């Protein structure tokens, strides 16, 4: 009889615990949904408000609200799928996800914001806030930075390089609105070491014209459109070859545009080898068009 009481007690305890966990999960999910609604309103305003101080005020409120939402236990599992004006990209191994967005200044320049959220088994928040340090980075293609001195961009693709490599790393493809005259795109390297997040790694080989070393940066006419995307079937990051409209304008990157040929960086032995004049069966597409141009956001709310 005593054994029956013990078994019954365990069943009641387990059932009660399961109901409590389910209740907590429902409560957390509702909290996240409510916070997402606030984030959606703020993110629209920080992109579309016509007054620069109001865009930044919305941005600061957005940051505070986002941090509060990420503090919710197991928030990593919440997709934020209603947030269309910021980018949220996860690594294939689910080790982290990276939030990134921009605020446009009245002079046509941009400031970038973001954070890396780690996927902790205990559901507690661990993140690396990203602080845009672009103006102070003098040699941007050959500088390793940390999360608090970030070469800001809005990322639209994460490529994992995890096998047969001493330090596993991730390639981030990003859009980087630059000035009223030019736009940039970036092939960034992210890795984690000693409890810190680092950007930039000497894994590029072979491009004599643009000898990128720790990150690849492309600058071109703001009126043009450039493809920079990963083609997994050939393990290659494919991009438009950029050229000036006249050879005499070489080095005037704000005038560069695609010349209808493609180059790439191919993954070979965990390094990215430059390959020229790629023959592509399928024209690559670029995911960043979904979110990077503020003017395209006017109808999205």
Coordinates of C-alpha atoms in Angstrom, one line a residue:
X1 CA 0.0 0.0 0.0
X2 CA 2.8 2.4 0.9
X3 CA 4.4 1.8 -2.5
X4 CA 1.2 2.6 -4.2
X5 CA 1.0 5.9 -2.3
X6 CA 4.6 6.7 -3.3
X7 CA 3.9 6.0 -7.0
X8 CA 0.7 8.0 -6.9
X9 CA 2.6 10.9 -5.2
X10 CA 5.3 10.8 -7.9
X11 CA 2.7 10.8 -10.7
X12 CA 1.0 13.8 -9.1
X13 CA 4.3 15.6 -8.6
X14 CA 5.4 14.9 -12.2
X15 CA 2.1 15.9 -13.6
X16 CA 2.1 19.1 -11.6
X17 CA 5.6 19.9 -12.6
X18 CA 4.8 19.4 -16.3
X19 CA 1.7 21.6 -16.1
X20 CA 3.8 24.3 -14.4
X21 CA 6.5 24.1 -17.1
X22 CA 3.8 24.3 -19.8
X23 CA 2.3 27.3 -18.1
X24 CA 5.6 29.0 -17.8
X25 CA 6.3 28.3 -21.5
X26 CA 2.9 29.8 -22.5
X27 CA 3.6 32.8 -20.3
X28 CA 7.0 33.4 -21.8
X29 CA 5.7 33.0 -25.3
X30 CA 2.9 35.6 -24.6
X31 CA 5.5 38.0 -23.1
X32 CA 7.6 37.6 -26.3
X33 CA 4.7 38.2 -28.5
X34 CA 3.8 41.4 -26.7
X35 CA 7.4 42.6 -26.8
X36 CA 7.5 41.8 -30.5
X37 CA 4.6 44.0 -31.2
X38 CA 6.4 46.9 -29.5
X39 CA 9.6 46.1 -31.4
X40 CA 7.7 46.1 -34.7
X41 CA 6.3 49.6 -34.1
X42 CA 9.7 50.9 -33.0
X43 CA 11.6 49.3 -35.9
X44 CA 9.3 50.8 -38.4
X45 CA 9.8 54.3 -36.9
X46 CA 13.6 54.0 -36.7
X47 CA 13.6 53.3 -40.5
X48 CA 10.8 55.5 -41.8
X49 CA 10.5 58.6 -39.5
X50 CA 11.4 61.7 -41.5
X51 CA 13.1 63.4 -38.5
X52 CA 16.6 62.1 -37.6
X53 CA 16.4 62.5 -33.8
X54 CA 13.1 60.6 -33.8
X55 CA 14.7 57.8 -35.7
X56 CA 17.4 57.6 -33.1
X57 CA 14.9 57.9 -30.2
X58 CA 13.0 54.9 -31.6
X59 CA 16.3 53.0 -32.0
X60 CA 17.3 53.5 -28.4
X61 CA 13.8 52.3 -27.2
X62 CA 14.1 49.4 -29.6
X63 CA 17.5 48.4 -28.1
X64 CA 16.1 48.5 -24.6
X65 CA 13.0 46.5 -25.6
X66 CA 15.0 43.9 -27.5
X67 CA 17.3 43.3 -24.5
X68 CA 14.3 42.9 -22.2
X69 CA 12.8 40.4 -24.6
X70 CA 16.0 38.4 -24.9
X71 CA 16.2 38.2 -21.1
X72 CA 13.1 36.0 -21.3
X73 CA 14.1 32.4 -20.6
X74 CA 14.7 30.4 -23.7
X75 CA 14.2 33.4 -25.9
X76 CA 16.6 32.0 -28.4
X77 CA 13.8 29.7 -29.7
X78 CA 11.5 32.7 -30.5
X79 CA 11.8 33.6 -34.2
X80 CA 10.8 37.3 -34.2
X81 CA 9.3 36.6 -37.6
X82 CA 7.2 39.8 -37.6
X83 CA 10.3 42.0 -37.5
X84 CA 10.9 42.8 -41.2
X85 CA 13.2 45.9 -40.9
X86 CA 16.0 44.2 -39.1
X87 CA 18.0 41.1 -40.0
X88 CA 18.1 38.0 -37.7
X89 CA 20.5 35.3 -39.0
X90 CA 21.3 32.0 -37.2
X91 CA 24.3 29.8 -37.7
X92 CA 23.7 26.3 -39.1
X93 CA 25.0 24.7 -35.9
X94 CA 22.5 26.8 -33.8
X95 CA 25.4 28.1 -31.7
X96 CA 24.3 31.7 -32.1
X97 CA 22.1 34.1 -34.0
X98 CA 23.0 37.7 -34.9
X99 CA 20.7 40.7 -35.0
X100 CA 21.7 43.6 -37.1
X101 CA 20.1 46.8 -38.4
X102 CA 20.8 50.4 -39.4
X103 CA 19.7 53.9 -38.8
X104 CA 20.1 56.4 -41.7
X105 CA 21.4 59.9 -41.0
X106 CA 20.2 63.0 -42.9
X107 CA 23.4 63.2 -44.8
X108 CA 22.9 59.8 -46.4
X109 CA 25.3 58.0 -44.1
X110 CA 24.4 55.1 -41.8
X111 CA 25.1 53.9 -38.3
X112 CA 24.8 50.2 -37.5
X113 CA 23.5 48.3 -34.5
X114 CA 23.3 44.7 -33.5
X115 CA 24.0 41.9 -31.0
X116 CA 25.0 38.3 -31.0
X117 CA 22.8 36.0 -28.9
X118 CA 24.4 32.7 -27.9
X119 CA 22.2 29.6 -27.6
X120 CA 22.7 28.5 -23.9
X121 CA 21.3 25.2 -22.8
X122 CA 20.0 26.7 -19.6
X123 CA 18.0 29.3 -21.4
X124 CA 19.8 32.2 -19.8
X125 CA 20.9 35.2 -21.8
X126 CA 24.4 35.5 -23.1
X127 CA 25.1 38.1 -25.7
X128 CA 27.7 40.2 -27.3
X129 CA 26.4 43.7 -28.1
X130 CA 27.8 45.1 -31.3
X131 CA 29.2 48.7 -31.3
X132 CA 29.8 50.3 -34.7
X133 CA 33.4 51.5 -34.7
X134 CA 33.6 52.0 -38.5
X135 CA 34.9 55.6 -38.6
X136 CA 37.9 54.7 -36.3
X137 CA 39.0 51.7 -38.3
X138 CA 41.6 53.0 -40.7
X139 CA 42.6 49.7 -42.5
X140 CA 39.3 48.0 -42.6
X141 CA 40.3 45.1 -44.8
X142 CA 43.2 44.1 -42.6
X143 CA 42.0 44.7 -39.0
X144 CA 40.8 42.2 -36.5
X145 CA 38.1 43.7 -34.2
X146 CA 36.0 42.7 -31.3
X147 CA 32.3 43.1 -30.7
X148 CA 32.8 46.5 -29.0
X149 CA 34.8 47.8 -32.0
X150 CA 32.7 46.4 -34.8
X151 CA 32.9 47.1 -38.6
X152 CA 29.1 47.6 -38.7
X153 CA 26.9 46.0 -41.4
X154 CA 23.5 44.5 -41.8
X155 CA 23.9 40.7 -42.4
X156 CA 21.8 38.5 -44.6
X157 CA 23.7 35.2 -44.7
X158 CA 25.8 33.1 -42.3
X159 CA 28.1 30.4 -43.7
X160 CA 29.6 28.0 -41.2
X161 CA 33.2 26.7 -41.5
X162 CA 33.4 24.1 -38.8
X163 CA 35.2 21.0 -40.0
X164 CA 39.0 20.3 -40.3
X165 CA 39.8 23.8 -39.1
X166 CA 41.8 24.8 -36.0
X167 CA 39.5 27.6 -35.1
X168 CA 35.9 27.1 -36.3
X169 CA 34.5 30.3 -37.9
X170 CA 31.5 31.8 -39.6
X171 CA 31.3 33.9 -42.8
X172 CA 28.8 36.8 -42.6
X173 CA 27.6 38.4 -45.8
X174 CA 26.4 41.9 -45.2
X175 CA 25.1 45.1 -46.7
X176 CA 26.7 48.3 -45.6
X177 CA 25.1 51.5 -46.9
X178 CA 27.9 54.0 -46.9
X179 CA 27.4 57.6 -48.1
X180 CA 25.0 59.5 -50.4
X181 CA 27.2 58.4 -53.3
X182 CA 28.3 54.8 -52.6
X183 CA 27.3 51.5 -51.0
X184 CA 29.5 48.8 -49.6
X185 CA 29.1 45.0 -49.1
X186 CA 31.2 42.9 -46.8
X187 CA 32.3 39.3 -46.5
X188 CA 33.0 39.3 -42.7
X189 CA 34.6 36.6 -40.6
X190 CA 33.3 35.9 -37.1
X191 CA 34.8 33.5 -34.5
X192 CA 34.7 33.0 -30.7
X193 CA 37.7 32.7 -28.5
X194 CA 38.3 33.0 -24.8
X195 CA 34.8 34.2 -24.1
X196 CA 34.9 37.0 -26.7
X197 CA 33.5 37.5 -30.2
X198 CA 36.1 38.5 -32.9
X199 CA 35.6 39.8 -36.4
X200 CA 38.2 39.4 -39.1
X201 CA 40.6 36.5 -39.9
X202 CA 43.4 36.1 -42.5
X203 CA 41.7 33.4 -44.6
X204 CA 41.6 35.1 -48.1
X205 CA 43.9 34.1 -50.9
X206 CA 44.8 35.3 -54.4
X207 CA 43.1 38.6 -55.4
X208 CA 45.9 40.9 -56.5
X209 CA 43.6 43.7 -57.6
X210 CA 41.9 43.9 -54.2
X211 CA 44.2 42.1 -51.8
X212 CA 41.8 41.5 -48.9
X213 CA 43.3 39.9 -46.0
X214 CA 41.0 39.6 -43.0
X215 CA 37.6 40.7 -44.6
X216 CA 36.5 41.4 -48.1
X217 CA 34.9 44.8 -48.7
X218 CA 33.3 45.9 -52.0
X219 CA 32.4 49.6 -52.7
X220 CA 30.2 50.7 -55.6
X221 CA 27.9 53.4 -57.0
X222 CA 24.8 53.7 -54.7
X223 CA 22.6 53.7 -57.7
X224 CA 23.9 50.2 -58.8
X225 CA 23.0 46.8 -57.4
X226 CA 25.6 44.2 -56.6
X227 CA 25.3 40.5 -56.0
X228 CA 27.2 39.0 -53.1
X229 CA 25.9 35.6 -52.1
X230 CA 26.9 32.0 -51.4
X231 CA 26.4 29.2 -53.9
X232 CA 26.7 25.9 -51.8
X233 CA 26.8 23.6 -54.9
X234 CA 30.3 25.0 -55.7
X235 CA 31.3 26.1 -52.2
X236 CA 31.8 29.6 -53.5
X237 CA 30.8 33.1 -52.4
X238 CA 29.8 34.6 -55.8
X239 CA 29.9 38.4 -56.5
X240 CA 29.7 40.8 -59.4
X241 CA 33.0 42.0 -60.8
X242 CA 33.0 45.7 -60.2
X243 CA 34.6 48.1 -62.6
X244 CA 34.7 51.9 -63.3
X245 CA 32.8 53.2 -66.4
X246 CA 36.1 54.4 -67.8
X247 CA 39.6 53.1 -67.1
X248 CA 40.7 56.7 -66.2
X249 CA 38.3 56.5 -63.2
X250 CA 40.0 53.6 -61.6
X251 CA 40.0 53.9 -57.8
X252 CA 36.8 56.1 -57.8
X253 CA 34.8 53.3 -56.2
X254 CA 31.7 55.5 -55.8
X255 CA 31.5 55.2 -59.6
X256 CA 32.0 51.5 -59.9
X257 CA 29.3 49.1 -61.0
X258 CA 28.9 45.5 -62.2
X259 CA 30.3 44.7 -65.6
X260 CA 28.2 41.5 -66.2
X261 CA 30.9 39.1 -65.2
X262 CA 31.3 37.2 -61.9
X263 CA 34.2 36.4 -59.6
X264 CA 34.2 34.5 -56.3
X265 CA 35.9 33.2 -53.2
X266 CA 35.9 29.4 -53.2
X267 CA 36.3 27.4 -49.9
X268 CA 39.4 25.3 -50.3
X269 CA 41.0 23.7 -47.2
X270 CA 39.1 26.1 -44.9
X271 CA 40.4 29.1 -46.8
X272 CA 38.8 31.3 -49.4
X273 CA 40.6 31.2 -52.7
X274 CA 39.9 34.0 -55.3
X275 CA 38.5 32.7 -58.6
X276 CA 37.9 34.9 -61.6
X277 CA 35.4 34.9 -64.5
X278 CA 33.0 32.3 -63.1
X279 CA 30.7 30.5 -65.5
X280 CA 27.3 30.3 -63.8
X281 CA 24.4 28.1 -64.9
X282 CA 22.0 29.9 -62.6
X283 CA 22.2 33.6 -61.9
X284 CA 22.8 34.1 -58.2
X285 CA 20.2 36.2 -56.2
X286 CA 20.8 38.4 -53.3
X287 CA 18.8 38.2 -50.1
X288 CA 19.7 41.6 -48.8
X289 CA 17.2 43.3 -51.2
X290 CA 14.5 42.1 -48.7
X291 CA 15.5 44.6 -46.1
X292 CA 18.4 46.9 -46.8
X293 CA 16.9 49.9 -48.6
X294 CA 14.9 52.2 -46.3
X295 CA 12.9 53.5 -49.3
X296 CA 11.6 50.0 -49.9
X297 CA 10.2 49.9 -46.4
X298 CA 7.6 52.6 -46.7
X299 CA 4.8 50.2 -47.3
X300 CA 5.8 47.6 -44.7
X301 CA 4.4 48.0 -41.2

